[in-house]
Amino acid sequence: MKNTIASLGFILLSVLSYAGAAEICEFMFTDCPQNFNGDTIKVPQSVVALSSEIKACGTELTSAGDSAKLPSSIMFVIDHSGSMTGEGSGPNDQMGSRFTVTTALIDSIYKVQPNAEVGVVVFSEHLYFDKTSSQYFSSYFSTLPKTYDAEPNQAYLPLLKLNGKYGDKSGIDIIKDVLKTDTVQGRNRRKYVDLVYKPNFVTEYYTNINIGFIAAKDAMKSAANPAERQFVIFLSDGEPMGDSRAGLPANDFEKGTNMPTTFTVYFTSNKNAPLSLRNMTANIQKNGYSSSNPSSELWAIETNHNTLLNLLMDNVFDNILITGDPLHMVINGVKSTSFVNSSFVFPEQFPLQATITSFNATASYKYTDPQTNAVRDTNVSINFTVKRVPDSEITKGITLNCWEQPTLQFYYNGSPISFISEEMSRVEIRLDPNDETIKAATVRISSNLESENFVLAPVGTVLGAPVGVQLAAKGIAGDKIMQHIEGDSLVAVYKNPKIPLDSVRIAIPIVDKSGPVLDSAIYYPGRNGARDTLKVVFSEPVQCRVLTAASPGVSYNYYDAGTLSSGFLNGASYIGTCETDLVASVYFLVNQGTVVPVTDSMNLVGLSSTVKDKNGNMPSKDNPKVPVVWGTDNSISIAVSKNPFNPVTTIIPHNVYEKFSSAIGPQNRPGIIVGISSLKPLVKKNDSYGTAKIYDPLGNIIAKDIKIEESTVSGDYGAFWDGTNMAGRLVGTGIYLMEITVTDTDRIVTQKKIKVGMKR
């Protein structure tokens, strides 16, 4: 029974050695913590802590008198380029969420801060509003102090107090009249939501961000509220395009000079904002315009009305309503030490319990009346529970920050080992911190006789300690020698003292090596139909001529996914001859495609007379297994059938369809198939062995989430495209780029690209 336990421990260790370090995470709030008051937040079991940085948000003031004292000045800067509507590229905002959500957000601001002042900048290559327009509200438009891009009448709607009276209209009514929308049909017969208002001058719907920012800064010169109460909400889907640049470099806006706190939402289908906007946001955060500028933020979303409204309400609305300076937060009795980048910062992460953890928090803010300078403190109570659930989805309003967990490994004479033999009287335990910062650590090591703590010291980039190993009848406490019995194992455990769930365990068997055992089994796939090769490495040199006189099937057991395969090595044959009497390793050929690395394993046939060391010792009956591992890097190639193709008339050849019907569908149909050949198997996730995207000549994604399926008659894979875009319409003649992303069993992600031609 002891030998069985040791073998199981050895197998477990071998599998872990090839799996790599585990990933663990902390969770962070991206939404206001107040929004989770009374909630149970579910997180995956990889989450072990709450971040030490907690987002700070204000609370809505319930007293109209209080809210009236601390209003905001808000400029909406709205991109109205052709890619928004689809009149250019796109469409990235076909249903006009940038206008409908702006109107809805202004209504929400009015309810809490009726005396807030709001202005609007709409731009394409010029400011979109025209001072010479006939509508009544054009009399409120403001032109710029000088003429830009040869258009003197371009204008913006300046800051208007929402509850202020302007003739027979209130400020909020004027703004909502300017932002009225209607559904129209464009030049390409696509319907989209547009402003009812139209300027008198002609616009080509290019993108000139510089002019939008010039107008916003010009408007803020007349703001009634202090700099820390001034905000810009910038909605855009692109980078500068066209010749109109306000006489500046195209990306001058990126400097963020003299810009108030700015919340930017970038409309995109791929969730990534361009570098120019990332740089712009970073520069605005630190430009010194106001104390609130560090709270400037950038998001990238695929927009619709609800998505955009929820994002602004959850992340921007509360920031605009912060009317005091954050003082501190207390969570479960621990007080924050500082306030940085709109977050309370604590000394350490908050560890989670194994299943459920309760958090009780209080956030304190200092409010100063701008008229009387009277100061008052406000406390906000926030109570929530965190529950760790297997495979839980990420709750909206939180995000995960993950890292590689530390790893443990036993060493002998400076090399890693997967078992301990009788001559190894002194080994070493090492802890690799990986992504964590560990300056000192204690590891507890146990055998069947005793447990001892070992204090690890730095050894280069890792930490380590020597461990004595001794066969004995009983343990001796404190001698730093692990006494053990025959067939025993050593189990080492490291626990992060600050985060108990951040623990690492490794088990290593202590084996009787009176006879040889396998150290490793390495697989090399054959090329072009040739047989595959297995290399086996022994724990000590064995007698070569005795070994190779018999077929490999006599000397080795092969386990198919853990199950002994009696006929697997039938027909296997050794490569080469015995140049020396003793060899440390040998090679032999096996049938192609039968070996499955990582999941398969091998050991020596117990008491086999064909495997002997120099003294004639044979393998023990229960000698340990080793996993079969890859001996080569992966190789992936792709090829395309019928290129170029006609999406109406090009039929996939029958032999190709039979091979890739899983990708094409139950019936053959027009299109193109891209075949993918991978030396190592690909990993299937979400019913696909990877994904494919199609880009047009301008680099825009026109089709995505194309599934990659396994071939029905071989180990290859295929991706099929019928020539349609994401809207289900056939694209035009041209050369397109297919980008394929796959992950192999070693978790290596590979991207391949190939041009495909469309001919209609």
XYZ file of C-alpha atoms in Angstrom, residues 8-646:
639
model
C 0.422 8.076 -6.950
C 2.402 10.927 -5.436
C 5.003 10.533 -8.173
C 2.357 10.639 -10.912
C 0.766 13.731 -9.372
C 4.134 15.459 -9.192
C 4.966 14.585 -12.791
C 1.695 15.999 -14.087
C 2.120 19.210 -12.068
C 5.698 19.580 -13.290
C 4.474 19.839 -16.856
C 1.326 21.908 -16.112
C 3.265 24.993 -14.991
C 2.365 27.484 -12.311
C -1.270 28.033 -11.386
C -2.920 31.420 -11.857
C -4.531 33.198 -8.909
C -6.261 36.574 -8.796
C -7.481 39.497 -6.752
C -10.711 41.287 -7.639
C -11.050 45.055 -8.015
C -14.049 47.367 -8.230
C -14.516 49.162 -11.548
C -17.970 50.311 -10.455
C -18.715 52.257 -7.282
C -18.552 49.977 -4.204
C -21.765 51.638 -2.956
C -23.601 49.884 -5.793
C -22.795 46.510 -4.179
C -24.166 47.396 -0.739
C -26.113 44.368 0.539
C -25.038 42.191 -2.414
C -23.285 38.827 -2.628
C -20.486 39.065 -5.180
C -19.638 35.728 -6.818
C -16.057 35.186 -7.976
C -14.189 32.183 -9.466
C -12.170 29.991 -7.117
C -8.968 31.387 -8.593
C -9.739 34.625 -6.692
C -8.000 34.690 -3.303
C -8.156 38.359 -2.232
C -9.808 41.767 -2.539
C -7.454 44.401 -3.971
C -5.750 46.895 -1.666
C -7.004 49.718 -3.931
C -10.727 50.496 -3.587
C -12.470 52.871 -6.005
C -13.824 56.047 -4.372
C -17.231 57.370 -5.423
C -19.455 60.052 -3.990
C -23.128 59.689 -3.124
C -26.103 61.593 -4.449
C -27.070 64.464 -2.154
C -30.694 64.030 -1.208
C -31.207 67.620 -0.138
C -31.978 69.939 -3.040
C -30.518 72.766 -1.002
C -27.188 70.964 -0.635
C -27.007 69.846 -4.236
C -27.695 73.381 -5.418
C -24.571 74.610 -3.654
C -22.183 72.311 -5.501
C -23.088 72.193 -9.200
C -20.951 70.993 -12.105
C -19.928 72.459 -15.470
C -20.118 69.701 -18.101
C -19.219 69.825 -21.807
C -20.280 66.930 -24.047
C -17.859 66.562 -26.993
C -19.505 64.279 -29.574
C -17.890 62.805 -32.697
C -20.221 62.982 -35.722
C -17.920 61.514 -38.382
C -19.139 59.245 -41.173
C -17.945 56.074 -39.472
C -20.533 56.632 -36.728
C -23.467 56.366 -39.137
C -21.961 54.128 -41.801
C -21.840 56.914 -44.385
C -18.074 56.456 -44.233
C -16.809 53.205 -42.742
C -18.522 51.542 -39.788
C -21.248 52.010 -38.664
C -20.045 52.240 -35.058
C -23.135 54.050 -33.698
C -25.871 53.425 -36.230
C -28.669 53.974 -33.696
C -27.287 57.286 -32.397
C -26.603 56.273 -28.793
C -24.152 59.177 -28.448
C -27.097 61.599 -28.771
C -29.873 59.626 -27.038
C -27.681 58.772 -24.045
C -26.434 62.368 -23.741
C -30.062 63.499 -23.484
C -30.854 60.810 -20.881
C -27.763 61.661 -18.825
C -28.656 65.367 -18.840
C -32.105 64.443 -17.454
C -30.417 62.506 -14.621
C -28.049 65.379 -13.839
C -30.985 67.797 -13.777
C -32.744 65.726 -11.101
C -29.768 65.987 -8.741
C -28.095 69.238 -9.799
C -30.701 71.424 -11.526
C -28.322 74.370 -11.452
C -25.512 72.445 -13.202
C -24.423 74.003 -16.493
C -24.103 71.899 -19.635
C -22.786 72.631 -23.135
C -22.471 70.571 -26.320
C -19.768 70.305 -28.993
C -20.564 68.185 -32.057
C -17.769 67.864 -34.622
C -16.702 66.155 -37.809
C -14.003 67.993 -39.837
C -15.526 71.238 -38.485
C -17.713 72.042 -35.528
C -21.111 70.816 -36.683
C -23.229 73.735 -35.435
C -23.612 76.744 -37.759
C -24.083 80.244 -36.341
C -26.056 81.244 -39.469
C -28.693 78.512 -39.004
C -32.343 79.577 -38.878
C -33.405 77.537 -35.831
C -34.153 79.584 -32.718
C -31.399 77.940 -30.702
C -28.709 79.022 -33.178
C -28.816 82.431 -31.483
C -27.207 80.739 -28.468
C -24.400 79.166 -30.523
C -20.884 80.504 -29.915
C -18.259 80.773 -32.624
C -14.557 80.413 -31.888
C -12.303 83.432 -31.201
C -10.634 82.960 -34.578
C -11.358 81.169 -37.840
C -10.152 77.573 -38.187
C -9.977 75.531 -41.396
C -11.591 78.352 -43.422
C -15.010 77.977 -41.762
C -15.839 81.140 -39.741
C -19.416 80.131 -38.869
C -18.665 76.802 -37.183
C -19.931 76.929 -33.612
C -20.792 75.062 -30.412
C -23.530 75.307 -27.782
C -21.944 77.034 -24.753
C -22.560 76.184 -21.115
C -26.202 76.791 -20.174
C -27.555 76.433 -16.659
C -30.093 73.600 -16.817
C -32.692 75.447 -14.734
C -31.741 78.867 -16.089
C -34.197 80.934 -18.173
C -33.177 82.010 -21.670
C -36.086 83.931 -23.124
C -39.112 81.678 -22.782
C -36.969 78.520 -22.686
C -35.031 76.805 -19.915
C -31.443 75.718 -20.484
C -32.304 72.017 -20.440
C -35.055 72.542 -23.042
C -32.671 74.348 -25.412
C -30.074 71.577 -25.110
C -32.653 68.834 -25.719
C -34.009 70.695 -28.770
C -30.495 70.846 -30.225
C -30.051 67.092 -29.619
C -33.335 65.931 -31.185
C -32.852 62.931 -33.467
C -34.633 61.208 -36.327
C -34.160 57.997 -38.304
C -32.934 58.665 -41.853
C -31.822 56.626 -44.859
C -28.244 57.173 -45.975
C -26.527 57.065 -49.327
C -26.012 53.321 -49.094
C -29.694 52.769 -48.162
C -28.740 51.964 -44.593
C -31.007 53.557 -42.015
C -29.386 55.318 -39.097
C -30.252 57.783 -36.326
C -29.074 61.343 -36.983
C -29.565 64.817 -35.548
C -32.596 66.632 -36.906
C -30.470 69.791 -36.985
C -28.329 70.387 -40.107
C -25.788 73.182 -40.699
C -25.867 75.426 -43.766
C -22.293 74.596 -44.758
C -21.270 71.298 -46.386
C -19.507 68.696 -44.251
C -17.624 65.629 -45.467
C -17.910 63.901 -42.068
C -14.167 63.503 -41.486
C -12.674 63.476 -37.963
C -10.997 66.577 -36.467
C -10.654 65.980 -32.728
C -8.491 69.092 -32.345
C -11.400 71.431 -33.175
C -13.683 69.625 -30.719
C -11.203 70.111 -27.882
C -10.529 73.755 -28.819
C -14.279 74.418 -28.534
C -14.585 72.595 -25.186
C -11.711 74.599 -23.689
C -13.167 77.835 -25.078
C -16.505 77.017 -23.412
C -14.867 76.297 -20.053
C -13.394 79.820 -19.987
C -16.877 81.041 -19.021
C -17.639 78.199 -16.568
C -19.326 79.400 -13.386
C -17.891 76.542 -11.323
C -14.304 75.925 -10.136
C -11.856 73.774 -12.095
C -12.408 70.659 -9.957
C -16.130 70.824 -10.826
C -15.518 71.048 -14.599
C -15.923 67.877 -16.688
C -15.747 66.818 -20.350
C -17.568 63.717 -21.622
C -15.947 62.754 -24.950
C -17.711 60.221 -27.226
C -15.788 59.111 -30.347
C -15.105 56.156 -32.618
C -11.982 57.118 -34.449
C -8.677 58.841 -34.831
C -8.036 62.009 -36.904
C -8.895 61.741 -40.601
C -8.970 64.386 -43.328
C -7.037 67.597 -43.941
C -8.885 69.799 -41.415
C -6.791 69.855 -38.244
C -7.361 73.380 -36.852
C -3.878 74.336 -38.055
C -2.260 71.860 -35.661
C -0.654 68.423 -35.892
C -3.419 65.846 -36.339
C -2.861 64.366 -32.871
C -2.316 67.630 -30.997
C -5.316 66.757 -28.776
C -3.240 63.865 -27.412
C -1.238 66.335 -25.277
C -4.324 66.978 -23.107
C -3.151 70.529 -22.450
C -5.539 72.641 -20.319
C -8.251 69.992 -20.492
C -10.521 69.518 -17.456
C -11.335 66.078 -16.057
C -12.284 64.058 -19.158
C -14.274 60.828 -19.432
C -13.756 59.252 -22.864
C -15.806 56.440 -24.412
C -14.348 54.950 -27.597
C -16.840 53.077 -29.807
C -15.306 49.924 -31.281
C -16.090 46.282 -31.926
C -12.767 44.945 -30.641
C -12.702 46.461 -27.115
C -9.356 48.186 -27.669
C -8.866 51.960 -27.631
C -6.103 53.470 -29.829
C -2.790 54.547 -28.337
C -3.546 58.233 -29.028
C -6.578 58.161 -26.704
C -4.698 56.197 -24.057
C -1.896 58.769 -24.117
C -4.440 61.615 -24.109
C -6.155 60.237 -21.004
C -2.852 59.745 -19.170
C -1.782 63.306 -20.021
C -5.102 64.785 -18.860
C -4.861 62.851 -15.591
C -1.563 64.544 -14.744
C -1.869 67.960 -16.463
C -2.558 69.774 -13.171
C -5.746 71.459 -14.364
C -7.609 70.475 -11.186
C -7.555 68.118 -8.216
C -10.192 65.948 -9.914
C -8.204 65.432 -13.154
C -6.597 62.139 -11.964
C -10.085 60.576 -12.105
C -10.144 60.997 -15.920
C -10.815 57.634 -17.545
C -11.077 55.862 -20.921
C -13.361 52.957 -21.905
C -13.700 51.027 -25.177
C -17.123 49.485 -25.892
C -19.334 48.208 -28.683
C -22.069 50.741 -28.138
C -25.834 50.708 -27.954
C -28.146 52.886 -25.870
C -28.265 50.649 -22.785
C -24.567 49.735 -22.806
C -23.436 53.359 -23.084
C -26.001 54.660 -20.582
C -25.102 52.002 -18.000
C -21.385 52.708 -18.391
C -21.810 56.469 -17.922
C -24.260 56.103 -15.039
C -22.076 53.528 -13.267
C -18.686 55.151 -13.826
C -19.127 58.839 -14.692
C -22.345 60.038 -13.057
C -21.096 59.374 -9.525
C -17.744 61.013 -10.279
C -19.484 64.159 -11.490
C -21.510 64.186 -8.277
C -18.492 63.857 -5.977
C -18.774 67.094 -4.100
C -16.211 66.536 -1.399
C -12.683 65.358 -0.794
C -12.264 61.656 0.123
C -10.771 61.333 3.604
C -10.366 57.625 4.245
C -12.073 54.231 4.182
C -12.191 51.518 6.831
C -12.735 47.878 5.768
C -13.150 45.191 8.433
C -11.358 47.428 10.925
C -8.409 48.282 8.613
C -7.999 51.963 7.701
C -6.744 53.157 4.317
C -3.323 54.796 4.328
C -3.616 57.098 1.302
C -5.785 58.242 -1.601
C -4.248 57.813 -5.081
C -5.818 57.962 -8.566
C -9.379 58.161 -7.227
C -8.882 55.117 -5.005
C -8.448 54.460 -1.293
C -5.174 52.576 -0.801
C -4.751 50.026 2.020
C -1.533 48.497 3.406
C -2.329 44.981 2.130
C -4.816 42.997 0.095
C -7.829 41.618 1.970
C -7.652 37.791 2.017
C -10.747 35.753 1.215
C -11.998 32.750 3.165
C -12.405 29.395 1.420
C -16.096 29.931 0.613
C -17.753 33.090 2.010
C -16.171 36.333 3.242
C -18.075 39.294 4.712
C -16.864 42.874 4.300
C -18.026 45.876 6.320
C -16.745 49.219 5.044
C -17.193 52.908 5.810
C -16.033 55.645 3.416
C -15.583 59.172 4.787
C -15.730 62.372 2.711
C -15.192 66.034 3.619
C -17.652 68.515 2.044
C -16.924 72.225 1.899
C -19.698 74.716 1.145
C -18.219 76.958 -1.596
C -20.289 79.913 -0.380
C -19.778 79.743 3.402
C -16.638 77.539 3.561
C -18.427 75.509 6.233
C -16.995 71.976 6.442
C -18.894 68.805 7.215
C -17.980 65.109 7.051
C -20.170 62.446 5.488
C -19.810 58.694 6.092
C -21.073 56.075 3.655
C -21.610 52.493 4.904
C -21.008 49.650 2.453
C -21.582 46.001 3.411
C -21.186 43.113 0.989
C -20.333 39.408 0.879
C -17.930 37.597 -1.446
C -18.617 33.967 -2.388
C -16.071 31.809 -4.231
C -17.906 29.603 -6.741
C -16.329 27.144 -9.242
C -16.349 28.517 -12.819
C -18.271 31.633 -11.755
C -18.655 34.388 -14.337
C -17.175 37.797 -13.550
C -19.794 40.043 -11.940
C -20.454 43.302 -13.760
C -18.649 46.152 -12.028
C -15.590 44.183 -10.940
C -12.465 43.019 -12.750
C -9.743 40.492 -11.968
C -6.021 41.130 -11.648
C -4.246 37.777 -11.978
C -0.693 36.518 -11.606
C 1.298 33.288 -11.571
C 1.335 31.586 -8.185
C 4.707 30.542 -6.704
C 5.961 27.034 -7.480
C 7.833 24.482 -5.350
C 10.462 22.068 -6.673
C 12.930 19.613 -5.126
C 16.537 19.701 -6.430
C 19.561 17.404 -6.186
C 23.063 18.598 -7.109
C 21.548 21.729 -8.672
C 19.084 19.910 -10.959
C 15.327 19.426 -10.502
C 14.232 15.903 -9.575
C 10.945 14.004 -9.756
C 11.851 11.348 -7.149
C 14.354 10.811 -4.340
C 16.551 7.694 -4.371
C 18.492 6.088 -1.538
C 21.818 7.760 -2.404
C 20.251 11.248 -2.162
C 20.912 11.945 1.516
C 20.715 15.703 1.026
C 18.356 17.462 -1.389
C 17.093 21.043 -1.662
C 13.607 22.553 -1.658
C 13.197 25.716 -3.762
C 10.353 28.232 -3.998
C 10.093 30.270 -7.212
C 8.066 33.445 -6.464
C 7.105 33.861 -10.154
C 4.892 36.992 -10.198
C 4.868 37.504 -6.425
C 7.394 39.414 -4.309
C 8.690 37.070 -1.598
C 11.766 38.017 0.420
C 11.489 35.273 3.043
C 9.419 32.108 3.252
C 8.818 29.042 5.388
C 7.960 25.663 3.860
C 6.586 22.768 5.908
C 7.764 19.332 4.760
C 6.132 16.101 5.946
C 6.811 12.366 5.692
C 4.967 9.445 7.268
C 7.162 9.887 10.369
C 7.363 13.642 10.974
C 6.824 17.250 9.840
C 9.396 20.061 9.971
C 9.495 23.754 9.039
C 12.303 24.900 6.729
C 13.164 28.609 6.497
C 14.120 29.463 2.919
C 16.881 31.936 2.015
C 17.468 33.702 -1.331
C 19.236 31.586 -3.968
C 19.539 33.826 -7.018
C 16.002 34.650 -8.136
C 14.422 31.909 -5.985
C 14.469 30.902 -2.311
C 15.793 27.590 -1.051
C 16.883 25.450 1.891
C 18.784 22.142 2.222
C 16.763 19.109 3.318
C 18.324 15.974 4.766
C 16.745 12.612 3.840
C 17.186 9.457 5.979
C 15.569 6.022 6.189
C 14.662 5.526 9.864
C 12.227 3.997 12.330
C 11.143 7.306 13.870
C 11.442 11.036 13.318
C 13.808 13.382 15.146
C 12.316 16.834 15.679
C 14.319 19.906 14.677
C 17.293 18.187 13.011
C 16.338 19.364 9.487
C 16.582 15.764 8.300
C 13.398 14.171 7.024
C 13.275 10.675 8.487
C 11.091 8.364 6.399
C 10.013 4.759 5.922
C 10.332 2.614 2.796
C 7.986 3.667 -0.021
C 7.412 7.044 1.644
C 6.932 10.465 0.039
C 7.909 13.984 1.054
C 5.118 16.571 0.889
C 6.139 20.259 0.867
C 3.610 23.051 1.478
C 4.081 26.826 1.258
C 1.362 29.153 2.567
C 1.371 32.899 1.956
C 1.091 34.257 5.525
C -0.946 37.237 4.320
C -3.298 35.321 1.986
C -3.964 31.784 3.298
C -5.664 30.651 0.066
C -2.404 31.394 -1.767
C -0.853 28.024 -0.913
C 1.296 25.629 -2.955
C 1.817 21.888 -2.428
C 4.176 19.397 -4.030
C 4.707 15.677 -3.352
C 7.771 13.659 -4.342
C 8.200 9.873 -3.894
C 11.196 8.282 -2.216
C 11.954 5.246 -4.373
C 14.081 2.157 -3.935
C 16.491 2.329 -6.861
C 18.150 -1.034 -6.423
C 17.271 -1.415 -10.105
C 16.853 1.119 -12.943
C 13.750 3.266 -13.420
C 12.772 5.639 -16.200
C 13.769 9.268 -15.736
C 11.839 10.497 -18.788
C 10.107 9.506 -22.026
C 10.331 11.998 -24.896
C 8.224 11.983 -28.079
C 9.396 13.171 -31.530
C 6.719 13.041 -34.268
C 7.675 11.677 -37.653
C 7.652 13.799 -40.811
C 5.823 13.101 -44.074
C 4.381 9.750 -43.041
C 7.527 8.470 -41.305
C 7.217 6.566 -38.027
C 7.326 8.459 -34.726
C 10.267 8.216 -32.308
C 10.356 7.678 -28.540
C 13.469 8.422 -26.501
C 13.651 6.859 -23.034
C 16.157 8.048 -20.424
C 17.145 5.753 -17.546
C 17.948 6.698 -13.954
C 21.307 4.944 -14.350
C 23.141 3.352 -17.295
C 21.802 -0.039 -18.419
C 23.371 -2.915 -20.364
C 22.791 -1.986 -24.003
C 23.130 -5.362 -25.730
C 20.853 -7.112 -23.245
C 18.246 -4.367 -23.722
C 18.271 -4.168 -27.535
C 18.383 -7.932 -28.054
C 14.636 -7.946 -27.304
C 11.881 -5.811 -28.812
C 10.833 -2.660 -26.859
C 7.501 -4.263 -25.970
C 9.323 -6.693 -23.666
C 10.999 -3.954 -21.593
C 8.427 -1.134 -21.310
C 4.827 -0.710 -20.234
C 2.873 1.941 -22.152
C -0.185 3.585 -20.548
C -2.812 5.153 -22.801
C -4.268 7.982 -20.645
C -3.484 5.935 -17.538
C -4.659 2.546 -18.874
C -2.072 -0.134 -19.660
C -2.016 -0.776 -23.425
C -0.821 -4.332 -23.980
C -0.236 -4.146 -27.731
C 0.878 -0.536 -28.101
C 4.561 -1.318 -28.672
C 3.940 -4.192 -31.106
C 6.199 -3.589 -34.091
C 8.369 -1.038 -32.268
C 12.092 -1.267 -33.068
C 15.282 0.262 -31.650
C 17.328 2.778 -33.649
C 21.104 2.377 -33.900
C 23.561 -0.104 -32.440
C 25.337 -0.456 -29.111
C 28.592 1.511 -29.356
C 29.217 1.103 -25.607
C 28.266 -1.576 -23.110
C 26.233 0.817 -20.952
C 23.785 3.459 -22.227
C 21.847 6.168 -20.375
C 19.149 6.427 -23.065
C 17.867 4.723 -26.221
C 15.595 5.565 -29.166
C 12.974 3.367 -30.811
C 10.380 3.764 -33.562
C 6.605 3.419 -33.059
C 3.629 3.688 -35.388
C 2.834 7.259 -36.425
C 0.057 9.131 -34.631
C -0.414 6.664 -31.775
C 1.448 8.566 -29.035
C -0.444 11.271 -27.107
C 2.088 13.347 -25.136
C 1.320 14.591 -21.595
C -1.676 12.270 -21.061
C 0.208 9.027 -21.873
C 2.939 7.586 -19.639
C 5.499 4.739 -19.445
C 7.478 2.676 -16.970
C 9.745 -0.358 -17.091
C 8.326 -3.861 -16.964
C 8.853 -4.979 -13.378
C 11.663 -7.521 -12.873
C 12.349 -7.534 -16.625
C 15.553 -9.444 -17.374
C 16.136 -7.228 -20.433
C 16.749 -4.067 -18.348
C 19.783 -4.422 -16.078
C 22.232 -1.947 -14.580
C 25.963 -2.604 -14.527
C 25.541 -4.825 -11.447
C 22.715 -6.825 -12.986
C 19.941 -5.220 -10.895
C 16.518 -5.309 -12.590
C 13.601 -2.842 -12.260
C 11.493 -3.191 -9.135
C 8.003 -4.584 -9.532
C 6.334 -1.232 -8.820
C 8.799 1.170 -10.448
C 7.271 4.627 -11.103
C 5.698 5.901 -14.310
C 6.857 9.006 -16.155
C 4.700 11.083 -18.509
C 5.481 11.089 -22.221
C 6.510 14.664 -23.061
C 7.053 16.585 -26.292
C 10.567 16.708 -27.627
C 9.930 19.402 -30.210
C 8.193 22.759 -30.575
C 4.846 22.968 -32.336
C 4.560 23.777 -36.039
C 1.398 25.234 -37.560
C 0.753 25.841 -41.262
C -2.306 27.038 -43.182
C -3.456 26.729 -46.781
C -6.502 27.955 -48.686
C -8.751 26.141 -51.175
C -9.988 27.889 -54.359
C -8.318 31.267 -53.967
C -9.702 33.657 -55.212
C -13.309 32.501 -54.929
C -16.770 33.612 -55.999
